[in-house]
C-alpha positions as a LaTeX table, in Angstrom:
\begin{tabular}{lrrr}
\hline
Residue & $x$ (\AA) & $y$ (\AA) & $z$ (\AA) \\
\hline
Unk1 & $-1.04$ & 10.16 & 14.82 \\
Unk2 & $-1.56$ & 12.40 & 11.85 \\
Unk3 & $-1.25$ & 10.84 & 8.52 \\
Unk4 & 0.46 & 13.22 & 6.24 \\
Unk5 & $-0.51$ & 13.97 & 2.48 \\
Unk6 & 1.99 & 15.72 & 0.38 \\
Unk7 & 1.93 & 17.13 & $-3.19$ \\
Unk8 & 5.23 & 17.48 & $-5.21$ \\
Unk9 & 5.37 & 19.95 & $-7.45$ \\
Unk10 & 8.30 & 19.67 & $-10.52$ \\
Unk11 & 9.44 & 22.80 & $-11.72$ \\
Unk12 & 11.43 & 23.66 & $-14.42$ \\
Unk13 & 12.45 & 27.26 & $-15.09$ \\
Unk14 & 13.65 & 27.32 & $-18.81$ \\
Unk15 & 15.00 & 31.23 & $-18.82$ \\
Unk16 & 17.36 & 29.83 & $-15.76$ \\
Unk17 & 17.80 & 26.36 & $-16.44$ \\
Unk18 & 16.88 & 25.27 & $-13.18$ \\
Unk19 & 15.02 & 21.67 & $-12.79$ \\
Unk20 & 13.92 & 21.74 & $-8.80$ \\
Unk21 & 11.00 & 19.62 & $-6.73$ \\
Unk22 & 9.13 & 21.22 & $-4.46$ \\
Unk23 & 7.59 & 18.99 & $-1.67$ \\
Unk24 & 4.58 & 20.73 & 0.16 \\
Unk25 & 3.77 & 18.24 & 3.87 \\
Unk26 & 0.94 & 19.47 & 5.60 \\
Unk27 & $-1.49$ & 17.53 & 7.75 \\
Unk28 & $-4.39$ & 15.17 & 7.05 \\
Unk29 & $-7.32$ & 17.46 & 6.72 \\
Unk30 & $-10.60$ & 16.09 & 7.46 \\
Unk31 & $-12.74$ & 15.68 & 4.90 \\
Unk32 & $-17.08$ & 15.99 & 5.98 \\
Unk33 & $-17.77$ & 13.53 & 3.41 \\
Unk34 & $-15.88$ & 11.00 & 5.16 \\
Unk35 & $-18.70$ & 9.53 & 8.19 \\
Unk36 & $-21.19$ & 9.64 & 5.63 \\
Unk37 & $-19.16$ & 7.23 & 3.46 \\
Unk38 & $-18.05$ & 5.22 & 6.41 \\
Unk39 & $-21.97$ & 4.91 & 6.85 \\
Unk40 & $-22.86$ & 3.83 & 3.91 \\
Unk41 & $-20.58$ & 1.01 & 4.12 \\
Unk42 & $-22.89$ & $-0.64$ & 6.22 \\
Unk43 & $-26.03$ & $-0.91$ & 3.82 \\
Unk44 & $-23.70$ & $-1.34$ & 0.61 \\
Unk45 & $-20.85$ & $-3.80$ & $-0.67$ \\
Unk46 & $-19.55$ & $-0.98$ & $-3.06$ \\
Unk47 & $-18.94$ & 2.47 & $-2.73$ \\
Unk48 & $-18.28$ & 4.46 & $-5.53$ \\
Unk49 & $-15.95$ & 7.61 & $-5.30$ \\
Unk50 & $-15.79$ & 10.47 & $-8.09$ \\
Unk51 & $-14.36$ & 13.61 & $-7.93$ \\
Unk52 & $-13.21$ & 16.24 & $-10.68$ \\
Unk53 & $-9.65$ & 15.28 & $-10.32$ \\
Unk54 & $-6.68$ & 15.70 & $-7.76$ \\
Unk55 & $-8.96$ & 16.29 & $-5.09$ \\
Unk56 & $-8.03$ & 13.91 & $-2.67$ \\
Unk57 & $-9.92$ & 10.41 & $-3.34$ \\
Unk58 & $-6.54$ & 8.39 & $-2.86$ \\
Unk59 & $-5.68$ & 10.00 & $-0.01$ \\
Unk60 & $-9.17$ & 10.00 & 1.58 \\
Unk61 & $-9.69$ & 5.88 & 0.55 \\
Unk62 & $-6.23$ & 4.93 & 2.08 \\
Unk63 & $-7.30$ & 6.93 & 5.24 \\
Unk64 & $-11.04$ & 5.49 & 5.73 \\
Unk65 & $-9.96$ & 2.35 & 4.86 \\
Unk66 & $-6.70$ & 1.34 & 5.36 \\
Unk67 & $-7.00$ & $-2.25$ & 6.49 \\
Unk68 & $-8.35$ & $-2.77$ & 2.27 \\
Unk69 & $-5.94$ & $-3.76$ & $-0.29$ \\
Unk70 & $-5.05$ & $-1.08$ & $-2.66$ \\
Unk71 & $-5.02$ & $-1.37$ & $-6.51$ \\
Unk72 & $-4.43$ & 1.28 & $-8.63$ \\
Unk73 & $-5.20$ & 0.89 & $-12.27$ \\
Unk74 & $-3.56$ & 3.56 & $-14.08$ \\
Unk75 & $-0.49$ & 1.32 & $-13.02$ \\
Unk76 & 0.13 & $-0.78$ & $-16.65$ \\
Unk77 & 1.49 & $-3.93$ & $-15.57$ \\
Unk78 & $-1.26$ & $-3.89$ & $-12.85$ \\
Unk79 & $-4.22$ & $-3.35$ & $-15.03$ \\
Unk80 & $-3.28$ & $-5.67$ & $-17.54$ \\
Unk81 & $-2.58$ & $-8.47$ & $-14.93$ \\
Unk82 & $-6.42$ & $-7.96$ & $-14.02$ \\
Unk83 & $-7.57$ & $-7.93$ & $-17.29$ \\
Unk84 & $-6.24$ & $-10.37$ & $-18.09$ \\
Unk85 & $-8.22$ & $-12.97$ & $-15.03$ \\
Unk86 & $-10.56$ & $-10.35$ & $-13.45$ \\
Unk87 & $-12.47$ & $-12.99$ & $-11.88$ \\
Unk88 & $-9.35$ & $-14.83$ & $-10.25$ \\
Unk89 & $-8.76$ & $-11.00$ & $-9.19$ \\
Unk90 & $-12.37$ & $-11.04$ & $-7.78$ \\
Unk91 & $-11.65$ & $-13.95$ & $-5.91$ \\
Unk92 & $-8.79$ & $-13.31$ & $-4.20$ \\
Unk93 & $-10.33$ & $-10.60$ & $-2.68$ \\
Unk94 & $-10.38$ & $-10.71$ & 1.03 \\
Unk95 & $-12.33$ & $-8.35$ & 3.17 \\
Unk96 & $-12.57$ & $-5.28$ & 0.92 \\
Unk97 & $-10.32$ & $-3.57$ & $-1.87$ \\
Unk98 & $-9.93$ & $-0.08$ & $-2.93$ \\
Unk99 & $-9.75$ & $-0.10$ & $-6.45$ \\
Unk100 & $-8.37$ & 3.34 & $-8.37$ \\
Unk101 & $-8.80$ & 4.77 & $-11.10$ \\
Unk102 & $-11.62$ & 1.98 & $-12.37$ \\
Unk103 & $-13.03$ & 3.72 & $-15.05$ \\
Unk104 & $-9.31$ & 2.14 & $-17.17$ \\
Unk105 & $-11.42$ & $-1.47$ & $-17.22$ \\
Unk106 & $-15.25$ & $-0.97$ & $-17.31$ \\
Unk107 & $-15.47$ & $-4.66$ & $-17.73$ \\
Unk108 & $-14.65$ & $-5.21$ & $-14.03$ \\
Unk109 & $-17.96$ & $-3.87$ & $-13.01$ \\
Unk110 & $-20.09$ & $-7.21$ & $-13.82$ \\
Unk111 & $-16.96$ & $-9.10$ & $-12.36$ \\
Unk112 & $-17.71$ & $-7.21$ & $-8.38$ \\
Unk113 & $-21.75$ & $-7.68$ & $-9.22$ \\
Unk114 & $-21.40$ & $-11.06$ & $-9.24$ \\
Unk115 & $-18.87$ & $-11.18$ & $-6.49$ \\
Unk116 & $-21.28$ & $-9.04$ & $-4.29$ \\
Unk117 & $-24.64$ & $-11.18$ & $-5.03$ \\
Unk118 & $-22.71$ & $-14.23$ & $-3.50$ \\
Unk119 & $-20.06$ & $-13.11$ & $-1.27$ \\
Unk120 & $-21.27$ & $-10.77$ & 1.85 \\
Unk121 & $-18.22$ & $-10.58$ & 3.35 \\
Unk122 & $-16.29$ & $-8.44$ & 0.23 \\
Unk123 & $-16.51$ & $-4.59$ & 0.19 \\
Unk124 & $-15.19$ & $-2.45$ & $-3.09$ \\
Unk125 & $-14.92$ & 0.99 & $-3.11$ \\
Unk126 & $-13.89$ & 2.30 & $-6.71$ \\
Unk127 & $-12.49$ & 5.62 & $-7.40$ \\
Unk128 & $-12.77$ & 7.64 & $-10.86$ \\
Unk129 & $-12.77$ & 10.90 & $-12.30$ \\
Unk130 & $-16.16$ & 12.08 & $-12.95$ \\
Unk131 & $-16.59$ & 9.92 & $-16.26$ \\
Unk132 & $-20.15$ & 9.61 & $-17.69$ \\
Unk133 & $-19.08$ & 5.90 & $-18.88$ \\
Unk134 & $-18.13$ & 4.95 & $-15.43$ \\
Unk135 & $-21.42$ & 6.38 & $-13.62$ \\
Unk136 & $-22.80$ & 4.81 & $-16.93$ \\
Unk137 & $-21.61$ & 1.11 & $-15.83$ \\
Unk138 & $-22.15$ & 1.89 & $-12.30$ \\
Unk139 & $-25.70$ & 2.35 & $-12.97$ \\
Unk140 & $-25.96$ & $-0.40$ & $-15.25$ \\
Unk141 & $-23.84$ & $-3.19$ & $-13.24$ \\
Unk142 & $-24.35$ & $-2.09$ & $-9.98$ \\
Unk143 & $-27.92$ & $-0.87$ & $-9.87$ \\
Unk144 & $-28.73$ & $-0.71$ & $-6.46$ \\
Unk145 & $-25.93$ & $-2.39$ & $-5.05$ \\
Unk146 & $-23.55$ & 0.70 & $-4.83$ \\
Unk147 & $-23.92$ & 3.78 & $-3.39$ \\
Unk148 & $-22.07$ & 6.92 & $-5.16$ \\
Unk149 & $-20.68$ & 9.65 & $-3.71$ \\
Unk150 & $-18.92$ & 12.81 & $-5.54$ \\
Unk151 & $-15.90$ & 14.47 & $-3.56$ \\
Unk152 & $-15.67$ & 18.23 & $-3.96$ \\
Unk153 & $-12.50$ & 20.54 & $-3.49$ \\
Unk154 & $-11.89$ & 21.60 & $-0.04$ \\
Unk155 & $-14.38$ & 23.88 & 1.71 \\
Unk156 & $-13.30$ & 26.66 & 3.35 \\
Unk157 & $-14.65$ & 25.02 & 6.38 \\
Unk158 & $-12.65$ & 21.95 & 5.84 \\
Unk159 & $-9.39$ & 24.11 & 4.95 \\
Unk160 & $-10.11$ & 27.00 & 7.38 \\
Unk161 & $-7.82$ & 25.54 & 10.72 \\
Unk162 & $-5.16$ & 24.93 & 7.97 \\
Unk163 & $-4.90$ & 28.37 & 6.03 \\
Unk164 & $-6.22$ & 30.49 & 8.74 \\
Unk165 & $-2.96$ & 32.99 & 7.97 \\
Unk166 & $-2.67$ & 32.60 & 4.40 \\
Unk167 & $-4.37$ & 35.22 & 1.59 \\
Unk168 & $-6.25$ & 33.56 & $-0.88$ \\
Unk169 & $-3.31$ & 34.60 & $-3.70$ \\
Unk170 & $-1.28$ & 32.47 & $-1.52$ \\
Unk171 & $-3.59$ & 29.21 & $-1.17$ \\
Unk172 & $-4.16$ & 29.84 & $-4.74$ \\
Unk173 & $-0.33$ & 29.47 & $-5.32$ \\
Unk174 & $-0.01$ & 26.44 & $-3.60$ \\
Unk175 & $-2.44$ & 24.46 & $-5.28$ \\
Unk176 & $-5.73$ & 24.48 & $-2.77$ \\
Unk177 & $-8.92$ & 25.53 & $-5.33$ \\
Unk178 & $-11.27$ & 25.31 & $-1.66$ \\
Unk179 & $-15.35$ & 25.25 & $-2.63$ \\
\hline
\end{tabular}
């Protein structure tokens, strides 16, 4: 079955006064970064994902691992529920989470440490924007218990089944920026 990522796009058009969403479907496309991560699970309880923004971490994490609870950060009421007990949080993890967006509670960090020195069956992967305080807490908290991994825009190779009609003006214009 192909899992389906989408990107809406809200317009509005202030000579016409037109307000309109456009909602682009297109298939899953595979990303090559994806067996090494899967990999790397195996040696490490945390995986660390970065990218330059909107390149796909969400929808890559939620498609390597979609048996792990998701948690999303930049949600308010969410974040400030873990901040407020991140190590009831911690231990209510089962299995593995996929934490987004983890650079909005840098405190967390020391929190999975501790949870990964003493509990071999929990897995985190953490997403971020490349953020020097983040890689600056990974490498501090997590020194040699993570492994990081930075995802890049599309390559043309990951892209090219996908596009293999359009110009580049074109997959330009609908919002690919391929490597």
């Amino acid at each position: 079955s192909n899992y389906l990522c989408f990107k809406i796009l809200y317009c509005f058009c202030a000579n016409l006064k037109l307000d309109f969403i456009f909602v682009w479907f297109m298939d899953y496309i595979y990303r090559t970064i994806s067996e090494s991560i899967k990999n790397d699970l195996k040696y490490y309880k945390v995986i660390v994902i970065t990218d330059p923004r909107q390149v796909g971490k969400t929808t890559l994490c939620r498609r390597l691992f979609p048996e792990y609870d998701y948690v999303n950060l930049e949600n308010i009421p969410k974040g400030d529920i873990i901040r407020d007990d991140m190590q009831k949080f911690i231990d209510n993890v089962e299995g593995g989470v996929v934490i987004d967006e983890v650079l909005h509670l840098p405190d967390l960090f020391s929190c999975i440490q501790v949870a990964v020195d003493k509990d071999l069956d929990k897995h985190f992967v953490l997403t971020g924007s490349n953020n020097w305080g983040m890689l600056q807490n990974v490498t501090q908290s997590l020194a040699g218990g993570a492994t990081l991994f930075t995802l890049p825009p599309f390559s043309m190779g990951e892209v090219s089944g996908s596009i293999s009609e359009m110009t580049t003006d074109e997959l330009l214009y609908k919002g690919l920026y391929p490597a």
